[in-house]
Structure formats: structure tokens, C-alpha cells
Amino acid sequence: MNNYIKVSVIVITYNHEQFIKQALDSILMQKVDFKYEILIGDDASTDRTPEILKEYKKLYPDIIDLHLNSVNLGATRNAYNLLMKANGEYIAACEGDDFWVDEYKLQIQVNFLDNNKNYIGCCHPCVIVDEQNKLSKHQKISWISNKKIFTINDFKGYYLPGQVSTILRRNIYKNKEDYSIFYKAHKFIGDRTTILIYLAKGCFFKMDKCMSAYRIVEKNKENLTFLIYSGNNKVINELNYTLQLESYANNVLKINAGFRSYKKVLFVDSIIAFMRRPSLRNINTIKTVLNNYKFPLDLLIYFPYGFIQKIYKKIIYEV
């Protein structure tokens, strides 16, 4: 039992030399009564991140399992490779530019799941910081639900129970099922895919205590959120990802995950994109969204409400 690993902490990183030490230190500071491992996947960073990781590997050879990719695989394939190697009963995550702020985070969450077998995972609130660790003016994330108990009915195609670094979940990957959809659905986005799979097996509980920090980096444009949600192809990329998840939910998981709700949001986004930059491509984007919704009239009825919601969220949310 001394070799039994209770938690596998997944760390994916790419060009995080400015932040990776803080991320790793926040994991290594954890005060726990169990054994845990840290699986790190560096996706062919071009800065000093690999050198820093090698230093930490030398210091903590029995805890850190380091994987340095020779070529850039993309965030989801990088994470998937680590998940397939996870030995822990539970899985936690901390991306290379995020960090934990409570030294008892893992112990608190493990105790909860040990004592509440009816939940597939648990999470907690987080703070939002910038590259200097300063609190952001906005402390809300538009795609994070406030629900205490998060079920498949709350997913609606894009909501999550918590930011990825706040979640501890049971390790379902040991059962050797085919979870390759994780990287096949999208090269960079994996949190929605993961949560969808887990929601087919159970629900999440949200604790009240804030125990981690989510970093938004805009200055150097390396932040994944910035890369995904900027550019003219946002709606099409999101629609394609949504359609893949919808097909997987219906045909493999045999569940209804409420994707119609998110398609309505994408319709509003497509109209706004056209209003900002009228073009044939943006008209075709609107048509594409309409063609992938069974009841187009619903979209037109929803638009005024969705437009107001979009303005409201723009004011109060960070992302």
C-alpha cells in the first residue's frame, strides 16, 4: 500500500518558463496523507521551460514523471498521453500557467470524494490573475456554472462545473475504454470533452473554498484562450467542435447533452460577427449555423434575448 498512488496530477505546458515554477511549487507544497504523482507533458516548448522541468525532475525523481515531446502535438493529445499513463485513483490538473493557492487543496478534495462515492468529481472556485499575479478586474468566467451540483442537464453544450485546475475527478481511464475523442474532437480544447464523458457517468459537486488561480495572459499572446477565441473562424471552429461532441454524446454515450442551447449562442455570435465585418464569409457562417439547427425559427426568436445576454456577459465576465 506504500506504493499506492492516490492522485495523479496532470500538468501540460508550452512556453511557460515565466510561470511553470509557480505551478509546480503550488503542487509540491501540498500537505497530504497519501502518495501522489505529477505527470508533466511539455509540448516542444521553444523557451527555457524544458530546462526548468529537468531541474525539477532531478529534485523530485520519485514524484515527477516528465515527458518532453520532440514535436508539438497540440494541447489535447499532449494531455491525453498523460491521462493514459495516470496511475492514481483520482486525477487533478494544473496547466503550466495556472497555480494552486491552498496547501490542503488535494487533501480536502480527496477526503470529499472518499466520503461521497455518488459524485464522479468535485471542484471549487478560483481567482483570475494576470501574468504579474495581480487579481483581474473581472472575477467571473462566462463558461463556468455556479451550480452546487452539476449534472448533464447543466452542461448545455459548453458549461463546465469549474475551471480545469479546480477539478478533482475519479480516474476512469484505467478501464481501457476508447477515449481518443478527447484529442480527435479538437486539437486545443479538451475540457468540454472531458466533462461530457464524466457527466455520462455521474455529477460534480462544487465546494465553497477558493483554492486555485486561473491565469489570463494577453501581453505575449501565448494564452490558449486568446488563441482559440480570437480570429474570424471562431464560430465555425466552435460549431465543428460542438457537432463532434453532439455526435459522440448521441451515438456513443447515449445521452442528450443539450447542444441546442449552445448552437443558439453560436447563431448570435455569427450575427454579431457579420455586423462587425459584413462579408460573404460571415454570411456563409450564419447559413452554416442555420443549416445545423433543426428549428431555424427558434434561432430568430432567440436572437434578441441572446444579443442582450452577450452584451451583459461582455461587461461582467473576463472570458
mmCIF file of C-alpha atoms in Angstrom:
data_model
loop_
_atom_site.group_PDB
_atom_site.id
_atom_site.type_symbol
_atom_site.label_atom_id
_atom_site.label_comp_id
_atom_site.label_asym_id
_atom_site.label_seq_id
_atom_site.Cartn_x
_atom_site.Cartn_y
_atom_site.Cartn_z
ATOM 1 C CA MET A 1 0.000 0.000 0.000
ATOM 2 C CA ASN A 2 3.015 2.301 0.429
ATOM 3 C CA ASN A 3 3.296 2.411 -3.371
ATOM 4 C CA TYR A 4 -0.404 3.097 -3.907
ATOM 5 C CA ILE A 5 -0.856 6.384 -5.770
ATOM 6 C CA LYS A 6 -3.955 8.237 -4.671
ATOM 7 C CA VAL A 7 -3.769 11.205 -7.072
ATOM 8 C CA SER A 8 -2.222 11.767 -10.487
ATOM 9 C CA VAL A 9 -1.669 15.467 -11.193
ATOM 10 C CA ILE A 10 -1.627 16.259 -14.920
ATOM 11 C CA VAL A 11 0.469 19.257 -15.995
ATOM 12 C CA ILE A 12 0.522 20.286 -19.662
ATOM 13 C CA THR A 13 2.842 23.092 -20.594
ATOM 14 C CA TYR A 14 4.099 25.030 -23.600
ATOM 15 C CA ASN A 15 6.389 28.070 -23.396
ATOM 16 C CA HIS A 16 5.601 28.675 -19.734
ATOM 17 C CA GLU A 17 9.106 29.498 -18.467
ATOM 18 C CA GLN A 18 7.730 32.563 -16.656
ATOM 19 C CA PHE A 19 5.085 30.581 -14.783
ATOM 20 C CA ILE A 20 5.980 26.881 -14.583
ATOM 21 C CA LYS A 21 7.940 27.123 -11.309
ATOM 22 C CA GLN A 22 4.966 28.661 -9.528
ATOM 23 C CA ALA A 23 2.677 25.978 -10.924
ATOM 24 C CA LEU A 24 4.928 23.116 -9.809
ATOM 25 C CA ASP A 25 5.714 24.661 -6.418
ATOM 26 C CA SER A 26 1.993 25.011 -5.735
ATOM 27 C CA ILE A 27 1.563 21.273 -6.345
ATOM 28 C CA LEU A 28 4.647 20.232 -4.404
ATOM 29 C CA MET A 29 3.581 22.309 -1.382
ATOM 30 C CA GLN A 30 0.504 20.128 -0.876
ATOM 31 C CA LYS A 31 0.151 18.676 2.618
ATOM 32 C CA VAL A 32 -1.400 15.245 2.224
ATOM 33 C CA ASP A 33 -1.513 11.863 3.938
ATOM 34 C CA PHE A 34 -1.279 9.920 0.671
ATOM 35 C CA LYS A 35 1.093 9.423 -2.238
ATOM 36 C CA TYR A 36 0.682 11.407 -5.434
ATOM 37 C CA GLU A 37 2.480 11.689 -8.763
ATOM 38 C CA ILE A 38 2.969 14.617 -11.129
ATOM 39 C CA LEU A 39 2.848 13.788 -14.831
ATOM 40 C CA ILE A 40 4.255 16.633 -16.921
ATOM 41 C CA GLY A 41 3.959 16.924 -20.684
ATOM 42 C CA ASP A 42 5.944 19.683 -22.349
ATOM 43 C CA ASP A 43 4.710 20.179 -25.908
ATOM 44 C CA ALA A 44 8.034 21.063 -27.564
ATOM 45 C CA SER A 45 8.483 24.447 -25.895
ATOM 46 C CA THR A 46 10.879 26.831 -27.607
ATOM 47 C CA ASP A 47 11.818 28.727 -24.428
ATOM 48 C CA ARG A 48 13.523 27.544 -21.206
ATOM 49 C CA THR A 49 10.561 25.509 -19.965
ATOM 50 C CA PRO A 50 12.209 22.107 -20.718
ATOM 51 C CA GLU A 51 15.373 23.079 -18.818
ATOM 52 C CA ILE A 52 13.339 24.143 -15.784
ATOM 53 C CA LEU A 53 11.374 20.901 -15.893
ATOM 54 C CA LYS A 54 14.562 18.840 -15.985
ATOM 55 C CA GLU A 55 15.765 20.669 -12.865
ATOM 56 C CA TYR A 56 12.552 19.781 -11.028
ATOM 57 C CA LYS A 57 12.786 16.181 -12.211
ATOM 58 C CA LYS A 58 16.244 15.915 -10.621
ATOM 59 C CA LEU A 59 14.933 17.358 -7.363
ATOM 60 C CA TYR A 60 11.814 15.165 -7.230
ATOM 61 C CA PRO A 61 12.606 11.992 -9.223
ATOM 62 C CA ASP A 62 10.128 9.848 -7.268
ATOM 63 C CA ILE A 63 7.205 12.250 -7.775
ATOM 64 C CA ILE A 64 7.668 13.750 -11.224
ATOM 65 C CA ASP A 65 7.150 11.736 -14.406
ATOM 66 C CA LEU A 66 8.475 14.010 -17.151
ATOM 67 C CA HIS A 67 7.632 13.741 -20.853
ATOM 68 C CA LEU A 68 9.312 16.140 -23.281
ATOM 69 C CA ASN A 69 7.635 15.979 -26.681
ATOM 70 C CA SER A 70 10.059 16.289 -29.591
ATOM 71 C CA VAL A 71 7.312 17.793 -31.783
ATOM 72 C CA ASN A 72 4.283 19.880 -30.919
ATOM 73 C CA LEU A 73 1.286 17.550 -30.559
ATOM 74 C CA GLY A 74 -1.350 20.057 -29.513
ATOM 75 C CA ALA A 75 -2.795 20.517 -26.038
ATOM 76 C CA THR A 76 -5.336 17.700 -26.141
ATOM 77 C CA ARG A 77 -3.039 14.981 -27.490
ATOM 78 C CA ASN A 78 -0.387 16.081 -25.014
ATOM 79 C CA ALA A 79 -2.877 15.791 -22.144
ATOM 80 C CA TYR A 80 -4.344 12.519 -23.430
ATOM 81 C CA ASN A 81 -0.929 10.847 -23.449
ATOM 82 C CA LEU A 82 -0.522 11.768 -19.777
ATOM 83 C CA LEU A 83 -4.009 10.618 -18.846
ATOM 84 C CA MET A 84 -3.284 7.206 -20.317
ATOM 85 C CA LYS A 85 -0.256 6.936 -18.001
ATOM 86 C CA ALA A 86 -2.049 8.111 -14.847
ATOM 87 C CA ASN A 87 -1.844 5.571 -12.011
ATOM 88 C CA GLY A 88 -3.826 7.467 -9.417
ATOM 89 C CA GLU A 89 -7.258 6.673 -8.068
ATOM 90 C CA TYR A 90 -8.073 10.325 -8.749
ATOM 91 C CA ILE A 91 -6.924 12.836 -11.354
ATOM 92 C CA ALA A 92 -6.198 16.520 -10.796
ATOM 93 C CA ALA A 93 -4.793 19.057 -13.251
ATOM 94 C CA CYS A 94 -2.823 22.270 -13.186
ATOM 95 C CA GLU A 95 -1.858 23.804 -16.510
ATOM 96 C CA GLY A 96 1.595 25.335 -16.725
ATOM 97 C CA ASP A 97 0.458 28.922 -16.320
ATOM 98 C CA ASP A 98 -2.072 28.302 -13.531
ATOM 99 C CA PHE A 99 -1.355 27.515 -9.878
ATOM 100 C CA TRP A 100 -2.961 26.365 -6.647
ATOM 101 C CA VAL A 101 -3.266 28.704 -3.665
ATOM 102 C CA ASP A 102 -4.200 26.336 -0.839
ATOM 103 C CA GLU A 103 -1.731 23.774 0.522
ATOM 104 C CA TYR A 104 -4.589 21.499 1.590
ATOM 105 C CA LYS A 105 -6.435 21.571 -1.745
ATOM 106 C CA LEU A 106 -5.747 17.952 -2.690
ATOM 107 C CA GLN A 107 -6.399 16.608 0.798
ATOM 108 C CA ILE A 108 -9.712 18.453 1.055
ATOM 109 C CA GLN A 109 -10.930 17.213 -2.312
ATOM 110 C CA VAL A 110 -9.720 13.640 -1.788
ATOM 111 C CA ASN A 111 -11.472 13.488 1.578
ATOM 112 C CA PHE A 112 -14.688 14.627 -0.065
ATOM 113 C CA LEU A 113 -14.636 12.062 -2.872
ATOM 114 C CA ASP A 114 -13.580 9.289 -0.487
ATOM 115 C CA ASN A 115 -16.650 10.036 1.608
ATOM 116 C CA ASN A 116 -19.074 10.761 -1.241
ATOM 117 C CA LYS A 117 -18.975 7.871 -3.698
ATOM 118 C CA ASN A 118 -22.051 9.189 -5.521
ATOM 119 C CA TYR A 119 -20.044 12.015 -7.116
ATOM 120 C CA ILE A 120 -17.754 11.493 -10.110
ATOM 121 C CA GLY A 121 -15.747 14.588 -9.222
ATOM 122 C CA CYS A 122 -15.604 17.829 -7.272
ATOM 123 C CA CYS A 123 -14.353 21.355 -7.890
ATOM 124 C CA HIS A 124 -14.153 24.779 -6.261
ATOM 125 C CA PRO A 125 -13.988 28.488 -7.180
ATOM 126 C CA CYS A 126 -10.793 30.116 -8.420
ATOM 127 C CA VAL A 127 -9.387 33.618 -8.713
ATOM 128 C CA ILE A 128 -8.346 35.140 -12.029
ATOM 129 C CA VAL A 129 -4.897 36.720 -12.227
ATOM 130 C CA ASP A 130 -2.687 38.289 -14.872
ATOM 131 C CA GLU A 131 0.927 37.491 -15.731
ATOM 132 C CA GLN A 132 2.094 39.511 -12.704
ATOM 133 C CA ASN A 133 -0.165 37.571 -10.292
ATOM 134 C CA LYS A 134 -2.395 40.618 -9.891
ATOM 135 C CA LEU A 135 -6.095 39.999 -9.497
ATOM 136 C CA SER A 136 -8.098 40.715 -12.624
ATOM 137 C CA LYS A 137 -10.740 43.413 -12.524
ATOM 138 C CA HIS A 138 -13.297 40.797 -13.568
ATOM 139 C CA GLN A 139 -13.547 37.676 -11.423
ATOM 140 C CA LYS A 140 -16.167 35.723 -13.346
ATOM 141 C CA ILE A 141 -15.795 33.207 -16.170
ATOM 142 C CA SER A 142 -18.729 33.008 -18.583
ATOM 143 C CA TRP A 143 -18.465 29.249 -19.181
ATOM 144 C CA ILE A 144 -18.253 28.234 -15.517
ATOM 145 C CA SER A 145 -21.511 27.256 -13.829
ATOM 146 C CA ASN A 146 -22.444 28.405 -10.331
ATOM 147 C CA LYS A 147 -24.411 25.232 -9.657
ATOM 148 C CA LYS A 148 -23.592 23.444 -6.398
ATOM 149 C CA ILE A 149 -24.370 20.106 -8.022
ATOM 150 C CA PHE A 150 -23.538 19.999 -11.731
ATOM 151 C CA THR A 151 -25.288 17.375 -13.867
ATOM 152 C CA ILE A 152 -25.616 16.614 -17.573
ATOM 153 C CA ASN A 153 -28.662 18.911 -17.671
ATOM 154 C CA ASP A 154 -26.424 21.848 -16.727
ATOM 155 C CA PHE A 155 -23.839 21.197 -19.466
ATOM 156 C CA LYS A 156 -25.880 22.722 -22.337
ATOM 157 C CA GLY A 157 -23.061 22.089 -24.773
ATOM 158 C CA TYR A 158 -20.429 24.334 -23.203
ATOM 159 C CA TYR A 159 -20.799 24.955 -19.453
ATOM 160 C CA LEU A 160 -18.288 23.426 -17.030
ATOM 161 C CA PRO A 161 -18.628 22.771 -13.281
ATOM 162 C CA GLY A 162 -15.313 24.533 -12.653
ATOM 163 C CA GLN A 163 -12.105 25.742 -14.267
ATOM 164 C CA VAL A 164 -9.833 22.787 -15.106
ATOM 165 C CA SER A 165 -7.300 23.423 -12.313
ATOM 166 C CA THR A 166 -10.074 23.325 -9.702
ATOM 167 C CA ILE A 167 -11.333 19.837 -10.560
ATOM 168 C CA LEU A 168 -10.513 16.521 -8.911
ATOM 169 C CA ARG A 169 -12.166 13.513 -10.539
ATOM 170 C CA ARG A 170 -12.129 9.749 -10.391
ATOM 171 C CA ASN A 171 -9.689 8.075 -12.782
ATOM 172 C CA ILE A 172 -11.923 6.492 -15.419
ATOM 173 C CA TYR A 173 -9.048 5.941 -17.848
ATOM 174 C CA LYS A 174 -7.882 2.756 -16.142
ATOM 175 C CA ASN A 175 -10.836 0.844 -17.602
ATOM 176 C CA LYS A 176 -9.145 0.947 -21.037
ATOM 177 C CA GLU A 177 -12.182 2.301 -22.895
ATOM 178 C CA ASP A 178 -11.550 4.263 -26.077
ATOM 179 C CA TYR A 179 -11.368 7.933 -25.052
ATOM 180 C CA SER A 180 -9.489 9.120 -28.144
ATOM 181 C CA ILE A 181 -12.358 11.544 -28.810
ATOM 182 C CA PHE A 182 -10.517 13.691 -26.265
ATOM 183 C CA TYR A 183 -7.938 14.748 -28.852
ATOM 184 C CA LYS A 184 -9.829 13.891 -32.030
ATOM 185 C CA ALA A 185 -12.633 16.379 -31.315
ATOM 186 C CA HIS A 186 -10.292 19.380 -31.029
ATOM 187 C CA LYS A 187 -6.535 19.931 -31.050
ATOM 188 C CA PHE A 188 -6.579 22.556 -28.311
ATOM 189 C CA ILE A 189 -9.845 22.292 -26.331
ATOM 190 C CA GLY A 190 -10.309 19.251 -24.123
ATOM 191 C CA ASP A 191 -12.143 20.410 -21.011
ATOM 192 C CA ARG A 192 -15.622 20.195 -22.567
ATOM 193 C CA THR A 193 -14.879 16.757 -23.993
ATOM 194 C CA THR A 194 -13.656 15.514 -20.624
ATOM 195 C CA ILE A 195 -16.600 16.900 -18.679
ATOM 196 C CA LEU A 196 -19.068 15.469 -21.197
ATOM 197 C CA ILE A 197 -17.589 11.981 -20.760
ATOM 198 C CA TYR A 198 -17.622 12.294 -16.982
ATOM 199 C CA LEU A 199 -21.186 13.627 -16.865
ATOM 200 C CA ALA A 200 -22.336 10.459 -18.607
ATOM 201 C CA LYS A 201 -21.071 8.625 -15.516
ATOM 202 C CA GLY A 202 -22.056 10.983 -12.699
ATOM 203 C CA CYS A 203 -22.228 14.550 -11.409
ATOM 204 C CA PHE A 204 -19.857 17.088 -9.855
ATOM 205 C CA PHE A 205 -20.018 18.842 -6.511
ATOM 206 C CA LYS A 206 -18.754 22.402 -6.072
ATOM 207 C CA MET A 207 -17.106 23.379 -2.792
ATOM 208 C CA ASP A 208 -17.188 26.933 -1.473
ATOM 209 C CA LYS A 209 -13.485 27.397 -0.762
ATOM 210 C CA CYS A 210 -11.294 29.094 -3.392
ATOM 211 C CA MET A 211 -8.110 27.044 -3.809
ATOM 212 C CA SER A 212 -6.528 27.885 -7.175
ATOM 213 C CA ALA A 213 -5.699 30.679 -9.607
ATOM 214 C CA TYR A 214 -6.525 30.832 -13.308
ATOM 215 C CA ARG A 215 -4.119 32.992 -15.275
ATOM 216 C CA ILE A 216 -5.128 35.090 -18.267
ATOM 217 C CA VAL A 217 -2.056 36.086 -20.271
ATOM 218 C CA GLU A 218 -2.656 38.618 -23.021
ATOM 219 C CA LYS A 219 0.610 40.504 -23.332
ATOM 220 C CA ASN A 220 2.565 37.794 -25.113
ATOM 221 C CA LYS A 221 -0.460 36.285 -26.892
ATOM 222 C CA GLU A 222 0.608 32.783 -25.878
ATOM 223 C CA ASN A 223 -2.510 32.234 -23.789
ATOM 224 C CA LEU A 224 -4.573 29.376 -25.191
ATOM 225 C CA THR A 225 -7.832 31.181 -24.516
ATOM 226 C CA PHE A 226 -6.653 34.131 -26.595
ATOM 227 C CA LEU A 227 -5.560 31.913 -29.481
ATOM 228 C CA ILE A 228 -8.842 29.998 -29.609
ATOM 229 C CA TYR A 229 -11.297 32.819 -29.128
ATOM 230 C CA SER A 230 -9.720 35.350 -31.461
ATOM 231 C CA GLY A 231 -9.878 35.335 -35.217
ATOM 232 C CA ASN A 232 -12.602 35.212 -37.850
ATOM 233 C CA ASN A 233 -13.077 31.442 -37.699
ATOM 234 C CA LYS A 234 -14.250 31.299 -34.089
ATOM 235 C CA VAL A 235 -17.884 30.427 -34.813
ATOM 236 C CA ILE A 236 -17.086 27.756 -37.402
ATOM 237 C CA ASN A 237 -14.421 26.202 -35.176
ATOM 238 C CA GLU A 238 -16.793 26.178 -32.218
ATOM 239 C CA LEU A 239 -19.621 24.769 -34.328
ATOM 240 C CA ASN A 240 -17.453 21.960 -35.696
ATOM 241 C CA TYR A 241 -16.280 21.084 -32.189
ATOM 242 C CA THR A 242 -19.854 21.189 -30.891
ATOM 243 C CA LEU A 243 -21.127 18.934 -33.692
ATOM 244 C CA GLN A 244 -18.445 16.359 -32.933
ATOM 245 C CA LEU A 245 -19.328 16.347 -29.239
ATOM 246 C CA GLU A 246 -23.032 16.162 -30.055
ATOM 247 C CA SER A 247 -22.472 13.147 -32.298
ATOM 248 C CA TYR A 248 -20.342 11.468 -29.629
ATOM 249 C CA ALA A 249 -22.934 12.153 -26.921
ATOM 250 C CA ASN A 250 -25.796 10.794 -29.006
ATOM 251 C CA ASN A 251 -24.109 7.803 -30.647
ATOM 252 C CA VAL A 252 -21.553 6.644 -28.077
ATOM 253 C CA LEU A 253 -22.596 7.962 -24.677
ATOM 254 C CA LYS A 254 -26.312 7.683 -25.491
ATOM 255 C CA ILE A 255 -27.168 10.931 -23.693
ATOM 256 C CA ASN A 256 -28.760 14.255 -24.547
ATOM 257 C CA ALA A 257 -26.294 16.937 -23.504
ATOM 258 C CA GLY A 258 -28.315 19.997 -24.548
ATOM 259 C CA PHE A 259 -26.256 21.164 -27.512
ATOM 260 C CA ARG A 260 -29.189 23.127 -28.943
ATOM 261 C CA SER A 261 -28.550 25.768 -26.288
ATOM 262 C CA TYR A 262 -25.015 26.394 -27.462
ATOM 263 C CA LYS A 263 -25.992 26.430 -31.121
ATOM 264 C CA LYS A 264 -28.283 29.349 -30.265
ATOM 265 C CA VAL A 265 -25.308 31.157 -28.732
ATOM 266 C CA LEU A 266 -23.241 30.478 -31.845
ATOM 267 C CA PHE A 267 -26.022 31.858 -34.021
ATOM 268 C CA VAL A 268 -25.902 35.120 -32.068
ATOM 269 C CA ASP A 269 -22.112 35.156 -32.405
ATOM 270 C CA SER A 270 -22.380 34.676 -36.160
ATOM 271 C CA ILE A 271 -24.782 37.621 -36.497
ATOM 272 C CA ILE A 272 -22.550 39.841 -34.374
ATOM 273 C CA ALA A 273 -19.527 38.844 -36.480
ATOM 274 C CA PHE A 274 -21.403 39.899 -39.605
ATOM 275 C CA MET A 275 -22.472 43.194 -38.020
ATOM 276 C CA ARG A 276 -18.866 43.966 -37.168
ATOM 277 C CA ARG A 277 -17.463 42.902 -40.527
ATOM 278 C CA PRO A 278 -20.008 42.360 -43.321
ATOM 279 C CA SER A 279 -18.606 39.804 -45.743
ATOM 280 C CA LEU A 280 -19.619 36.800 -47.814
ATOM 281 C CA ARG A 281 -17.706 34.537 -45.469
ATOM 282 C CA ASN A 282 -19.639 35.779 -42.441
ATOM 283 C CA ILE A 283 -22.922 35.336 -44.331
ATOM 284 C CA ASN A 284 -21.925 31.756 -45.085
ATOM 285 C CA THR A 285 -21.142 31.260 -41.407
ATOM 286 C CA ILE A 286 -24.685 32.319 -40.498
ATOM 287 C CA LYS A 287 -26.061 29.893 -43.100
ATOM 288 C CA THR A 288 -23.894 27.077 -41.744
ATOM 289 C CA VAL A 289 -25.214 27.569 -38.216
ATOM 290 C CA LEU A 290 -28.800 27.679 -39.515
ATOM 291 C CA ASN A 291 -28.291 24.503 -41.538
ATOM 292 C CA ASN A 292 -27.139 22.647 -38.442
ATOM 293 C CA TYR A 293 -30.162 23.574 -36.328
ATOM 294 C CA LYS A 294 -33.419 21.680 -36.777
ATOM 295 C CA PHE A 295 -35.678 24.611 -35.939
ATOM 296 C CA PRO A 296 -34.248 27.791 -37.541
ATOM 297 C CA LEU A 297 -37.231 29.858 -36.422
ATOM 298 C CA ASP A 298 -36.181 29.238 -32.811
ATOM 299 C CA LEU A 299 -32.879 30.928 -33.542
ATOM 300 C CA LEU A 300 -34.553 34.054 -34.869
ATOM 301 C CA ILE A 301 -36.848 34.220 -31.844
ATOM 302 C CA TYR A 302 -33.898 33.703 -29.504
ATOM 303 C CA PHE A 303 -31.685 36.360 -31.095
ATOM 304 C CA PRO A 304 -32.919 39.496 -29.190
ATOM 305 C CA TYR A 305 -32.528 37.742 -25.828
ATOM 306 C CA GLY A 306 -29.191 36.214 -26.808
ATOM 307 C CA PHE A 307 -27.877 39.557 -28.043
ATOM 308 C CA ILE A 308 -28.685 41.269 -24.733
ATOM 309 C CA GLN A 309 -27.094 38.380 -22.837
ATOM 310 C CA LYS A 310 -23.958 38.719 -24.926
ATOM 311 C CA ILE A 311 -23.634 42.418 -24.075
ATOM 312 C CA TYR A 312 -24.234 41.704 -20.382
ATOM 313 C CA LYS A 313 -21.584 38.984 -20.272
ATOM 314 C CA LYS A 314 -19.123 41.191 -22.118
ATOM 315 C CA ILE A 315 -19.412 43.728 -19.312
ATOM 316 C CA ILE A 316 -19.120 41.446 -16.272
ATOM 317 C CA TYR A 317 -17.059 38.459 -17.429
ATOM 318 C CA GLU A 318 -13.327 38.120 -18.060
ATOM 319 C CA VAL A 319 -13.694 35.267 -20.589
#
